[in-house]
PDB file of C-alpha atoms in Angstrom:
ATOM      1  CA  MET A1041      11.687 115.855 131.681  1.00 82.00           C
ATOM      2  CA  ASP A1042      10.933 112.140 131.498  1.00 89.00           C
ATOM      3  CA  ALA A1043       8.853 110.305 128.914  1.00 92.00           C
ATOM      4  CA  GLU A1044       5.989 109.881 131.326  1.00 91.00           C
ATOM      5  CA  THR A1045       5.635 113.612 131.853  1.00 92.00           C
ATOM      6  CA  VAL A1046       5.738 114.165 128.109  1.00 92.00           C
ATOM      7  CA  ASN A1047       3.155 111.443 127.724  1.00 93.00           C
ATOM      8  CA  ASP A1048       0.819 113.399 130.013  1.00 91.00           C
ATOM      9  CA  TYR A1049       0.836 116.156 127.393  1.00 89.00           C
ATOM     10  CA  HIS A1050      -0.018 113.610 124.709  1.00 90.00           C
ATOM     11  CA  GLN A1051      -2.865 112.235 126.780  1.00 91.00           C
ATOM     12  CA  GLN A1052      -4.313 115.662 127.369  1.00 87.00           C
ATOM     13  CA  LEU A1053      -3.982 116.759 123.743  1.00 87.00           C
ATOM     14  CA  THR A1054      -5.508 113.620 122.259  1.00 86.00           C
ATOM     15  CA  ALA A1055      -8.511 113.610 124.583  1.00 87.00           C
ATOM     16  CA  PRO A1056     -11.713 113.498 122.527  1.00 84.00           C
ATOM     17  CA  ASN A1057     -12.942 116.831 123.820  1.00 90.00           C
ATOM     18  CA  VAL A1058      -9.867 118.740 122.634  1.00 92.00           C
ATOM     19  CA  LEU A1059     -10.383 120.299 119.221  1.00 92.00           C
ATOM     20  CA  LEU A1060      -7.429 122.637 119.151  1.00 91.00           C
ATOM     21  CA  VAL A1061      -4.656 123.784 121.446  1.00 91.00           C
ATOM     22  CA  TYR A1062      -2.198 126.273 120.029  1.00 88.00           C
ATOM     23  CA  GLY A1063       0.474 128.486 121.508  1.00 86.00           C
ATOM     24  CA  GLY A1064       2.497 130.799 119.357  1.00 83.00           C
ATOM     25  CA  LYS A1065       2.408 133.702 117.059  1.00 79.00           C
ATOM     26  CA  ILE A1066      -0.892 134.736 115.602  1.00 78.00           C
ATOM     27  CA  GLY A1067       0.128 136.737 112.583  1.00 72.00           C
ATOM     28  CA  LYS A1068      -1.226 137.534 109.168  1.00 70.00           C
ATOM     29  CA  GLY A1069      -2.939 134.660 107.418  1.00 68.00           C
ATOM     30  CA  ILE A1070      -3.398 132.434 110.441  1.00 75.00           C
ATOM     31  CA  ALA A1071      -7.195 132.853 110.353  1.00 71.00           C
ATOM     32  CA  SER A1072      -7.542 130.622 107.308  1.00 76.00           C
ATOM     33  CA  ASP A1073      -5.262 127.959 108.855  1.00 84.00           C
ATOM     34  CA  VAL A1074      -7.169 127.867 112.144  1.00 85.00           C
ATOM     35  CA  LEU A1075     -10.440 127.871 110.252  1.00 83.00           C
ATOM     36  CA  SER A1076      -9.492 124.893 108.095  1.00 86.00           C
ATOM     37  CA  ILE A1077      -8.359 122.902 111.144  1.00 89.00           C
ATOM     38  CA  ILE A1078     -11.560 123.647 113.006  1.00 90.00           C
ATOM     39  CA  THR A1079     -13.719 123.007 109.952  1.00 88.00           C
ATOM     40  CA  ASN A1080     -12.194 119.517 109.747  1.00 90.00           C
ATOM     41  CA  LYS A1081     -12.659 118.910 113.452  1.00 89.00           C
ATOM     42  CA  LEU A1082     -16.286 119.945 113.257  1.00 89.00           C
ATOM     43  CA  GLU A1083     -17.136 117.525 110.482  1.00 88.00           C
ATOM     44  CA  MET A1084     -18.879 115.245 112.961  1.00 85.00           C
ATOM     45  CA  GLU A1085     -21.114 118.029 114.235  1.00 87.00           C
ATOM     46  CA  THR A1086     -24.573 117.512 112.757  1.00 86.00           C
ATOM     47  CA  ASN A1087     -26.049 120.778 113.999  1.00 88.00           C
ATOM     48  CA  THR A1088     -24.997 123.012 111.097  1.00 86.00           C
ATOM     49  CA  ALA A1089     -26.187 126.224 112.734  1.00 88.00           C
ATOM     50  CA  LEU A1090     -24.088 125.473 115.820  1.00 91.00           C
ATOM     51  CA  LYS A1091     -21.130 124.555 113.638  1.00 91.00           C
ATOM     52  CA  LYS A1092     -21.331 127.885 111.832  1.00 90.00           C
ATOM     53  CA  ARG A1093     -21.567 129.805 115.088  1.00 93.00           C
ATOM     54  CA  VAL A1094     -18.415 128.118 116.385  1.00 94.00           C
ATOM     55  CA  LEU A1095     -16.566 128.991 113.170  1.00 92.00           C
ATOM     56  CA  HIS A1096     -17.844 132.542 113.350  1.00 92.00           C
ATOM     57  CA  VAL A1097     -16.631 133.023 116.921  1.00 95.00           C
ATOM     58  CA  VAL A1098     -13.239 131.503 116.118  1.00 93.00           C
ATOM     59  CA  VAL A1099     -12.701 133.803 113.129  1.00 91.00           C
ATOM     60  CA  GLU A1100     -13.695 136.906 115.093  1.00 92.00           C
ATOM     61  CA  CYS A1101     -11.331 135.945 117.918  1.00 91.00           C
ATOM     62  CA  VAL A1102      -8.392 135.215 115.606  1.00 89.00           C
ATOM     63  CA  GLN A1103      -8.855 138.426 113.647  1.00 87.00           C
ATOM     64  CA  ASN A1104      -9.234 140.456 116.833  1.00 85.00           C
ATOM     65  CA  ILE A1105      -5.867 139.109 117.949  1.00 84.00           C
ATOM     66  CA  GLU A1106      -4.303 139.793 114.553  1.00 81.00           C
ATOM     67  CA  ARG A1107      -5.365 143.407 114.880  1.00 79.00           C
ATOM     68  CA  HIS A1108      -4.660 144.091 118.520  1.00 75.00           C
ATOM     69  CA  CYS A1109      -2.023 141.684 119.785  1.00 74.00           C
ATOM     70  CA  ILE A1110       1.430 142.997 120.658  1.00 75.00           C
ATOM     71  CA  GLU A1111       4.719 141.133 120.955  1.00 70.00           C
ATOM     72  CA  PRO A1112       5.808 140.346 124.529  1.00 63.00           C
ATOM     73  CA  LYS A1113       8.855 142.489 125.342  1.00 60.00           C
ATOM     74  CA  THR A1114       9.846 141.188 128.692  1.00 57.00           C
ATOM     75  CA  ASP A1115       9.718 137.415 128.499  1.00 58.00           C
ATOM     76  CA  ALA A1116       9.929 134.578 126.019  1.00 57.00           C
ATOM     77  CA  ARG A1117       6.330 133.452 126.246  1.00 65.00           C
ATOM     78  CA  ASN A1118       4.248 132.887 123.144  1.00 68.00           C
ATOM     79  CA  ASN A1119       2.328 135.993 122.228  1.00 76.00           C
ATOM     80  CA  ALA A1120      -0.986 134.203 121.975  1.00 86.00           C
ATOM     81  CA  SER A1121      -2.765 130.937 122.642  1.00 90.00           C
ATOM     82  CA  ILE A1122      -5.966 129.266 121.570  1.00 92.00           C
ATOM     83  CA  VAL A1123      -7.919 126.507 123.293  1.00 94.00           C
ATOM     84  CA  ILE A1124     -11.042 125.042 121.700  1.00 95.00           C
ATOM     85  CA  LEU A1125     -12.897 122.282 123.517  1.00 95.00           C
ATOM     86  CA  LYS A1126     -16.086 120.364 123.103  1.00 93.00           C
ATOM     87  CA  THR A1127     -18.218 119.472 126.088  1.00 89.00           C
ATOM     88  CA  ASP A1128     -21.355 117.332 126.068  1.00 86.00           C
ATOM     89  CA  SER A1129     -23.706 120.000 124.813  1.00 83.00           C
ATOM     90  CA  ASP A1130     -21.567 122.904 123.735  1.00 92.00           C
ATOM     91  CA  TYR A1131     -18.220 124.241 122.579  1.00 96.00           C
ATOM     92  CA  VAL A1132     -15.764 126.341 124.524  1.00 96.00           C
ATOM     93  CA  VAL A1133     -13.586 128.780 122.590  1.00 96.00           C
ATOM     94  CA  SER A1134     -10.829 130.562 124.456  1.00 96.00           C
ATOM     95  CA  PHE A1135      -8.129 132.938 123.281  1.00 95.00           C
ATOM     96  CA  CYS A1136      -5.324 134.617 125.192  1.00 93.00           C
ATOM     97  CA  ASN A1137      -3.080 137.382 123.941  1.00 91.00           C
ATOM     98  CA  ARG A1138      -0.810 140.164 125.131  1.00 89.00           C
ATOM     99  CA  ILE A1139      -2.159 143.706 125.095  1.00 90.00           C
ATOM    100  CA  ASP A1140      -0.982 147.164 126.100  1.00 91.00           C
ATOM    101  CA  ASN A1141      -2.039 148.179 129.612  1.00 94.00           C
ATOM    102  CA  SER A1142      -3.496 151.408 128.240  1.00 94.00           C
ATOM    103  CA  ASN A1143      -6.127 149.341 126.420  1.00 92.00           C
ATOM    104  CA  VAL A1144      -7.292 147.304 129.418  1.00 95.00           C
ATOM    105  CA  THR A1145      -9.955 149.669 130.751  1.00 95.00           C
ATOM    106  CA  GLY A1146     -11.500 150.339 127.346  1.00 93.00           C
ATOM    107  CA  LEU A1147     -11.664 146.677 126.459  1.00 93.00           C
ATOM    108  CA  LYS A1148     -13.100 145.718 129.839  1.00 96.00           C
ATOM    109  CA  ASP A1149     -15.800 148.399 129.501  1.00 96.00           C
ATOM    110  CA  LYS A1150     -16.725 147.128 126.035  1.00 95.00           C
ATOM    111  CA  ILE A1151     -17.078 143.537 127.247  1.00 96.00           C
ATOM    112  CA  GLU A1152     -19.082 144.609 130.299  1.00 97.00           C
ATOM    113  CA  LYS A1153     -21.402 146.639 128.089  1.00 96.00           C
ATOM    114  CA  VAL A1154     -22.003 143.700 125.740  1.00 96.00           C
ATOM    115  CA  ASN A1155     -22.505 141.389 128.735  1.00 97.00           C
ATOM    116  CA  SER A1156     -25.082 143.728 130.269  1.00 97.00           C
ATOM    117  CA  PHE A1157     -27.531 143.267 127.371  1.00 97.00           C
ATOM    118  CA  ASN A1158     -30.198 140.623 127.067  1.00 95.00           C
ATOM    119  CA  LYS A1159     -30.677 138.914 123.712  1.00 93.00           C
ATOM    120  CA  GLU A1160     -33.036 141.506 122.194  1.00 94.00           C
ATOM    121  CA  GLU A1161     -30.950 144.437 123.431  1.00 96.00           C
ATOM    122  CA  LEU A1162     -27.856 142.837 121.951  1.00 95.00           C
ATOM    123  CA  VAL A1163     -29.546 142.554 118.531  1.00 94.00           C
ATOM    124  CA  ASP A1164     -30.550 146.225 118.693  1.00 95.00           C
ATOM    125  CA  PHE A1165     -27.064 147.251 119.777  1.00 95.00           C
ATOM    126  CA  TYR A1166     -25.555 145.196 116.950  1.00 95.00           C
ATOM    127  CA  LYS A1167     -27.800 146.831 114.370  1.00 95.00           C
ATOM    128  CA  PHE A1168     -27.054 150.276 115.789  1.00 95.00           C
ATOM    129  CA  CYS A1169     -23.298 149.642 115.594  1.00 95.00           C
ATOM    130  CA  LEU A1170     -23.572 148.045 112.154  1.00 94.00           C
ATOM    131  CA  ARG A1171     -25.214 151.232 110.906  1.00 94.00           C
ATOM    132  CA  ASN A1172     -23.199 153.819 112.812  1.00 93.00           C
ATOM    133  CA  ASN A1173     -19.706 152.467 113.506  1.00 89.00           C
ATOM    134  CA  THR A1174     -16.937 153.475 111.147  1.00 87.00           C
ATOM    135  CA  MET A1175     -13.977 151.356 110.105  1.00 82.00           C
ATOM    136  CA  SER A1176     -10.896 151.808 112.275  1.00 81.00           C
ATOM    137  CA  GLU A1177      -7.390 152.331 110.932  1.00 77.00           C
ATOM    138  CA  LYS A1178      -6.652 148.732 111.873  1.00 77.00           C
ATOM    139  CA  GLY A1179      -9.514 147.547 109.677  1.00 75.00           C
ATOM    140  CA  GLY A1180     -11.979 146.607 112.415  1.00 80.00           C
ATOM    141  CA  ALA A1181     -15.569 147.781 112.576  1.00 80.00           C
ATOM    142  CA  GLY A1182     -15.948 147.528 116.366  1.00 86.00           C
ATOM    143  CA  LEU A1183     -18.385 144.665 115.930  1.00 93.00           C
ATOM    144  CA  GLY A1184     -16.201 141.710 116.887  1.00 93.00           C
ATOM    145  CA  LEU A1185     -17.091 141.437 120.576  1.00 95.00           C
ATOM    146  CA  ILE A1186     -20.789 141.945 119.852  1.00 95.00           C
ATOM    147  CA  GLU A1187     -20.647 139.195 117.242  1.00 94.00           C
ATOM    148  CA  ILE A1188     -18.803 136.864 119.603  1.00 96.00           C
ATOM    149  CA  SER A1189     -21.479 137.383 122.232  1.00 96.00           C
ATOM    150  CA  ARG A1190     -24.360 137.140 119.749  1.00 94.00           C
ATOM    151  CA  LYS A1191     -23.136 133.976 118.076  1.00 94.00           C
ATOM    152  CA  SER A1192     -22.209 132.275 121.329  1.00 95.00           C
ATOM    153  CA  GLY A1193     -25.550 132.992 122.957  1.00 92.00           C
ATOM    154  CA  ASN A1194     -23.707 133.418 126.242  1.00 94.00           C
ATOM    155  CA  LYS A1195     -21.833 136.037 128.248  1.00 96.00           C
ATOM    156  CA  ILE A1196     -18.172 136.645 127.519  1.00 97.00           C
ATOM    157  CA  ASP A1197     -15.837 135.490 130.282  1.00 97.00           C
ATOM    158  CA  TYR A1198     -12.534 137.320 130.560  1.00 97.00           C
ATOM    159  CA  ILE A1199      -9.379 137.732 132.623  1.00 97.00           C
ATOM    160  CA  PHE A1200      -6.847 140.549 132.553  1.00 96.00           C
ATOM    161  CA  GLU A1201      -3.554 139.637 134.156  1.00 95.00           C
ATOM    162  CA  GLU A1202      -0.941 142.362 134.463  1.00 93.00           C
ATOM    163  CA  VAL A1203       2.482 141.166 133.337  1.00 89.00           C
ATOM    164  CA  ASP A1204       4.466 144.348 133.949  1.00 89.00           C
ATOM    165  CA  ARG A1205       3.944 148.099 133.855  1.00 91.00           C
ATOM    166  CA  ASP A1206       3.385 148.040 130.073  1.00 89.00           C
ATOM    167  CA  ASN A1207       1.547 144.822 129.241  1.00 89.00           C
ATOM    168  CA  SER A1208      -1.209 142.511 130.361  1.00 91.00           C
ATOM    169  CA  ASN A1209      -2.385 139.112 129.265  1.00 92.00           C
ATOM    170  CA  PHE A1210      -5.981 139.206 128.132  1.00 94.00           C
ATOM    171  CA  SER A1211      -7.933 135.991 127.911  1.00 95.00           C
ATOM    172  CA  LEU A1212     -11.435 135.665 126.556  1.00 96.00           C
ATOM    173  CA  THR A1213     -13.587 132.563 126.909  1.00 97.00           C
ATOM    174  CA  VAL A1214     -17.027 131.879 125.497  1.00 97.00           C
ATOM    175  CA  LYS A1215     -19.318 128.918 125.576  1.00 96.00           C
ATOM    176  CA  ILE A1216     -21.255 128.339 122.355  1.00 96.00           C
ATOM    177  CA  SER A1217     -24.442 126.399 122.812  1.00 88.00           C
TER     178      SER A1217
ATOM    179  CA  MET B 170     -16.210 149.260  80.948  1.00 86.00           C
ATOM    180  CA  GLU B 171     -13.858 146.575  82.228  1.00 93.00           C
ATOM    181  CA  ASP B 172     -15.347 143.590  84.005  1.00 96.00           C
ATOM    182  CA  LEU B 173     -14.427 142.975  87.617  1.00 97.00           C
ATOM    183  CA  ILE B 174     -13.180 139.430  88.125  1.00 97.00           C
ATOM    184  CA  LEU B 175     -11.584 138.266  91.375  1.00 97.00           C
ATOM    185  CA  SER B 176     -10.731 134.633  91.925  1.00 97.00           C
ATOM    186  CA  LYS B 177     -11.787 132.879  95.077  1.00 96.00           C
ATOM    187  CA  SER B 178      -9.298 132.614  97.951  1.00 92.00           C
ATOM    188  CA  ASN B 179      -9.336 131.035 101.404  1.00 87.00           C
ATOM    189  CA  LEU B 180     -10.583 134.315 102.786  1.00 91.00           C
ATOM    190  CA  THR B 181     -12.504 135.962  99.973  1.00 95.00           C
ATOM    191  CA  PRO B 182     -15.294 135.042  97.542  1.00 97.00           C
ATOM    192  CA  PHE B 183     -15.286 134.677  93.765  1.00 98.00           C
ATOM    193  CA  VAL B 184     -16.386 137.922  92.167  1.00 98.00           C
ATOM    194  CA  SER B 185     -17.566 138.235  88.575  1.00 98.00           C
ATOM    195  CA  PHE B 186     -19.174 141.507  87.469  1.00 97.00           C
ATOM    196  CA  ASN B 187     -19.847 141.360  83.741  1.00 96.00           C
ATOM    197  CA  SER B 188     -20.782 144.661  82.127  1.00 94.00           C
ATOM    198  CA  GLN B 189     -22.008 142.970  78.912  1.00 94.00           C
ATOM    199  CA  THR B 190     -24.326 140.322  80.385  1.00 96.00           C
ATOM    200  CA  LYS B 191     -25.167 142.597  83.340  1.00 96.00           C
ATOM    201  CA  ILE B 192     -24.836 139.615  85.623  1.00 97.00           C
ATOM    202  CA  LEU B 193     -22.925 140.259  88.822  1.00 97.00           C
ATOM    203  CA  GLU B 194     -21.951 137.368  91.051  1.00 97.00           C
ATOM    204  CA  LEU B 195     -20.376 137.163  94.471  1.00 97.00           C
ATOM    205  CA  GLU B 196     -19.871 133.609  95.650  1.00 97.00           C
ATOM    206  CA  GLY B 197     -18.139 132.190  98.709  1.00 94.00           C
ATOM    207  CA  GLY B 198     -17.163 132.953 102.284  1.00 92.00           C
ATOM    208  CA  CYS B 199     -15.858 136.416 103.014  1.00 95.00           C
ATOM    209  CA  ILE B 200     -13.426 136.822 105.920  1.00 92.00           C
ATOM    210  CA  PRO B 201     -10.681 139.120 104.587  1.00 91.00           C
ATOM    211  CA  GLU B 202      -8.265 140.681 107.055  1.00 87.00           C
ATOM    212  CA  ASN B 203      -8.863 143.999 105.352  1.00 90.00           C
ATOM    213  CA  ALA B 204     -12.530 144.116 104.373  1.00 94.00           C
ATOM    214  CA  HIS B 205     -12.278 147.771 103.388  1.00 94.00           C
ATOM    215  CA  ALA B 206      -9.654 147.021 100.728  1.00 94.00           C
ATOM    216  CA  PHE B 207     -11.709 144.113  99.420  1.00 96.00           C
ATOM    217  CA  PHE B 208     -15.076 145.888  99.172  1.00 97.00           C
ATOM    218  CA  VAL B 209     -14.107 149.361  97.967  1.00 96.00           C
ATOM    219  CA  PRO B 210     -13.391 148.264  94.346  1.00 97.00           C
ATOM    220  CA  ILE B 211     -16.653 146.292  94.317  1.00 98.00           C
ATOM    221  CA  ILE B 212     -18.758 149.209  95.505  1.00 98.00           C
ATOM    222  CA  ARG B 213     -16.914 151.588  93.185  1.00 97.00           C
ATOM    223  CA  TRP B 214     -17.504 149.284  90.175  1.00 97.00           C
ATOM    224  CA  ILE B 215     -21.243 149.223  90.835  1.00 97.00           C
ATOM    225  CA  GLY B 216     -21.341 152.993  91.281  1.00 96.00           C
ATOM    226  CA  ASP B 217     -19.444 153.539  88.005  1.00 96.00           C
ATOM    227  CA  PHE B 218     -21.549 151.019  86.106  1.00 96.00           C
ATOM    228  CA  PHE B 219     -24.826 152.725  86.927  1.00 96.00           C
ATOM    229  CA  GLY B 220     -23.375 156.229  87.078  1.00 92.00           C
ATOM    230  CA  ASN B 221     -21.661 156.284  83.686  1.00 87.00           C
ATOM    231  CA  ASN B 222     -24.661 155.527  81.468  1.00 82.00           C
ATOM    232  CA  MET B 223     -23.511 151.942  80.965  1.00 85.00           C
ATOM    233  CA  VAL B 224     -27.058 150.712  81.444  1.00 93.00           C
ATOM    234  CA  SER B 225     -30.554 152.077  80.827  1.00 94.00           C
ATOM    235  CA  LYS B 226     -33.184 152.150  83.549  1.00 94.00           C
ATOM    236  CA  GLU B 227     -35.206 149.427  81.826  1.00 94.00           C
ATOM    237  CA  GLU B 228     -32.429 146.856  81.487  1.00 96.00           C
ATOM    238  CA  LEU B 229     -32.274 144.184  84.150  1.00 97.00           C
ATOM    239  CA  VAL B 230     -29.060 144.044  86.131  1.00 97.00           C
ATOM    240  CA  GLN B 231     -28.818 141.148  88.524  1.00 98.00           C
ATOM    241  CA  LEU B 232     -26.512 140.750  91.499  1.00 98.00           C
ATOM    242  CA  THR B 233     -26.507 137.262  92.997  1.00 97.00           C
ATOM    243  CA  ILE B 234     -24.863 136.746  96.363  1.00 97.00           C
ATOM    244  CA  THR B 235     -24.081 133.219  97.484  1.00 96.00           C
ATOM    245  CA  CYS B 236     -22.277 133.890 100.719  1.00 94.00           C
ATOM    246  CA  ASP B 237     -23.294 132.270 103.977  1.00 89.00           C
ATOM    247  CA  TYR B 238     -20.274 133.327 105.891  1.00 88.00           C
ATOM    248  CA  TYR B 239     -18.577 136.700 106.457  1.00 94.00           C
ATOM    249  CA  ASN B 240     -16.622 138.363 109.254  1.00 93.00           C
ATOM    250  CA  SER B 241     -17.745 141.405 111.215  1.00 94.00           C
ATOM    251  CA  SER B 242     -15.682 143.911 109.239  1.00 94.00           C
ATOM    252  CA  SER B 243     -17.212 142.556 106.023  1.00 96.00           C
ATOM    253  CA  ALA B 244     -20.610 142.907 107.699  1.00 96.00           C
ATOM    254  CA  LYS B 245     -19.905 146.626 108.003  1.00 95.00           C
ATOM    255  CA  MET B 246     -18.720 146.909 104.388  1.00 96.00           C
ATOM    256  CA  LEU B 247     -21.885 145.134 103.230  1.00 97.00           C
ATOM    257  CA  VAL B 248     -23.834 148.045 104.743  1.00 97.00           C
ATOM    258  CA  TYR B 249     -21.961 150.390 102.407  1.00 96.00           C
ATOM    259  CA  LEU B 250     -22.577 148.038  99.491  1.00 98.00           C
ATOM    260  CA  PHE B 251     -26.313 147.905 100.175  1.00 98.00           C
ATOM    261  CA  ASP B 252     -26.451 151.677 100.718  1.00 97.00           C
ATOM    262  CA  LYS B 253     -25.179 151.944  97.151  1.00 97.00           C
ATOM    263  CA  VAL B 254     -27.710 149.351  95.978  1.00 98.00           C
ATOM    264  CA  ALA B 255     -30.562 151.234  97.687  1.00 98.00           C
ATOM    265  CA  GLU B 256     -29.479 154.505  96.088  1.00 97.00           C
ATOM    266  CA  ILE B 257     -29.419 152.910  92.607  1.00 97.00           C
ATOM    267  CA  GLN B 258     -32.796 151.235  93.111  1.00 97.00           C
ATOM    268  CA  LYS B 259     -34.235 154.542  94.342  1.00 97.00           C
ATOM    269  CA  ASP B 260     -32.991 156.216  91.163  1.00 95.00           C
ATOM    270  CA  GLY B 261     -35.276 153.877  89.241  1.00 96.00           C
ATOM    271  CA  PHE B 262     -32.823 151.334  87.855  1.00 97.00           C
ATOM    272  CA  ASN B 263     -33.944 147.736  87.402  1.00 97.00           C
ATOM    273  CA  PHE B 264     -31.303 146.411  89.790  1.00 98.00           C
ATOM    274  CA  LYS B 265     -32.259 143.107  91.393  1.00 98.00           C
ATOM    275  CA  VAL B 266     -30.314 141.611  94.255  1.00 98.00           C
ATOM    276  CA  ASN B 267     -30.745 137.945  95.153  1.00 97.00           C
ATOM    277  CA  TRP B 268     -29.158 136.380  98.192  1.00 97.00           C
ATOM    278  CA  ILE B 269     -29.084 132.595  98.139  1.00 94.00           C
ATOM    279  CA  TYR B 270     -29.534 130.797 101.445  1.00 88.00           C
ATOM    280  CA  LYS B 271     -29.940 127.264 102.669  1.00 81.00           C
ATOM    281  CA  ILE B 272     -32.877 126.121 104.756  1.00 76.00           C
ATOM    282  CA  ASP B 273     -30.844 125.219 107.832  1.00 76.00           C
ATOM    283  CA  ASP B 274     -29.324 128.652 108.162  1.00 84.00           C
ATOM    284  CA  PRO B 275     -31.659 130.861 110.207  1.00 85.00           C
ATOM    285  CA  ASP B 276     -28.817 133.174 111.270  1.00 88.00           C
ATOM    286  CA  LEU B 277     -28.151 134.184 107.680  1.00 92.00           C
ATOM    287  CA  LEU B 278     -31.802 134.955 107.066  1.00 91.00           C
ATOM    288  CA  ASP B 279     -31.798 137.221 110.140  1.00 91.00           C
ATOM    289  CA  SER B 280     -28.686 138.973 108.869  1.00 93.00           C
ATOM    290  CA  ILE B 281     -30.213 139.627 105.449  1.00 94.00           C
ATOM    291  CA  GLU B 282     -33.306 141.062 107.133  1.00 93.00           C
ATOM    292  CA  ASP B 283     -31.027 143.326 109.181  1.00 94.00           C
ATOM    293  CA  TYR B 284     -29.518 144.692 105.969  1.00 96.00           C
ATOM    294  CA  VAL B 285     -32.920 145.324 104.448  1.00 95.00           C
ATOM    295  CA  SER B 286     -34.063 147.265 107.502  1.00 94.00           C
ATOM    296  CA  ILE B 287     -30.806 149.185 107.915  1.00 95.00           C
ATOM    297  CA  THR B 288     -30.235 150.199 104.284  1.00 96.00           C
ATOM    298  CA  ASN B 289     -33.687 150.060 102.626  1.00 94.00           C
ATOM    299  CA  ALA B 290     -32.139 148.041  99.784  1.00 97.00           C
ATOM    300  CA  VAL B 291     -34.503 145.550  98.172  1.00 97.00           C
ATOM    301  CA  ILE B 292     -32.909 142.132  98.597  1.00 97.00           C
ATOM    302  CA  GLU B 293     -34.711 138.987  97.556  1.00 96.00           C
ATOM    303  CA  VAL B 294     -33.806 135.858  99.482  1.00 94.00           C
ATOM    304  CA  LYS B 295     -33.773 132.654  97.479  1.00 92.00           C
ATOM    305  CA  LEU B 296     -34.000 129.388  99.273  1.00 89.00           C
ATOM    306  CA  ILE B 297     -32.136 126.397  97.899  1.00 86.00           C
ATOM    307  CA  GLU B 298     -32.160 122.842  99.170  1.00 76.00           C
ATOM    308  CA  ASP B 299     -28.863 121.687 100.595  1.00 61.00           C
TER     309      ASP B 299
END
């Protein structure tokens, strides 16, 4: 690879709209690291409510991955990646991680359900789940996706890409405005 | 009864529950990986404090929450905390809960109202200037 090709990476990563690009392991403790990076990057944001929503979405995404991500068995790719961008009027938060194929349908159904609600219905559903959900063995309360949708104010975009008979890549993208 | 003191971390708030002064404080963001493990001792302490005749029904016990940021699993554990609060208040104890919030934080105000409607706990919101 020549210096010019490498320089293309530099150009892309230092563009003003790029807040964070990360590829690697998302293990225990990474939430506070990602949060402190993003908190610094958001210092210029004057809309404090928007800033908090971005942080909220990022934390939910990171902790979702911590709980549910699995190590890739079949190739040497990173097990997760994060892309956080700023556009003119909003922020884009995107996470990708490896999951077990047996979890694809359930996860897709959950996202579709959350996406089917309008704003008021989503608030009601959140309150219902807040009251009635129980904590899972992995420490989640089943509220993460609802929170991501609520805080973003937009639908959750997602892609499932089958890697092999056991695993898929799952990417989730939300716009926060 | 032993006080409950937890120092602040990157992921969890400062906790100071003083059985002598009857002032309970919870201050800072709350995004622990394991919210269950973090909140269970807190809820248990409150239950023991009121359950073991440590305080009469007339004495004022004040819990002040200064937390504008918590993750979704903590949100669930806060329901259990406020269930306990509601139960104690219903038993006739003088247990006041204040939640401090800043004016530019409408989301937090909504969340506190959610807790009031879900748990029936009496929570007073206190506005402070930034």
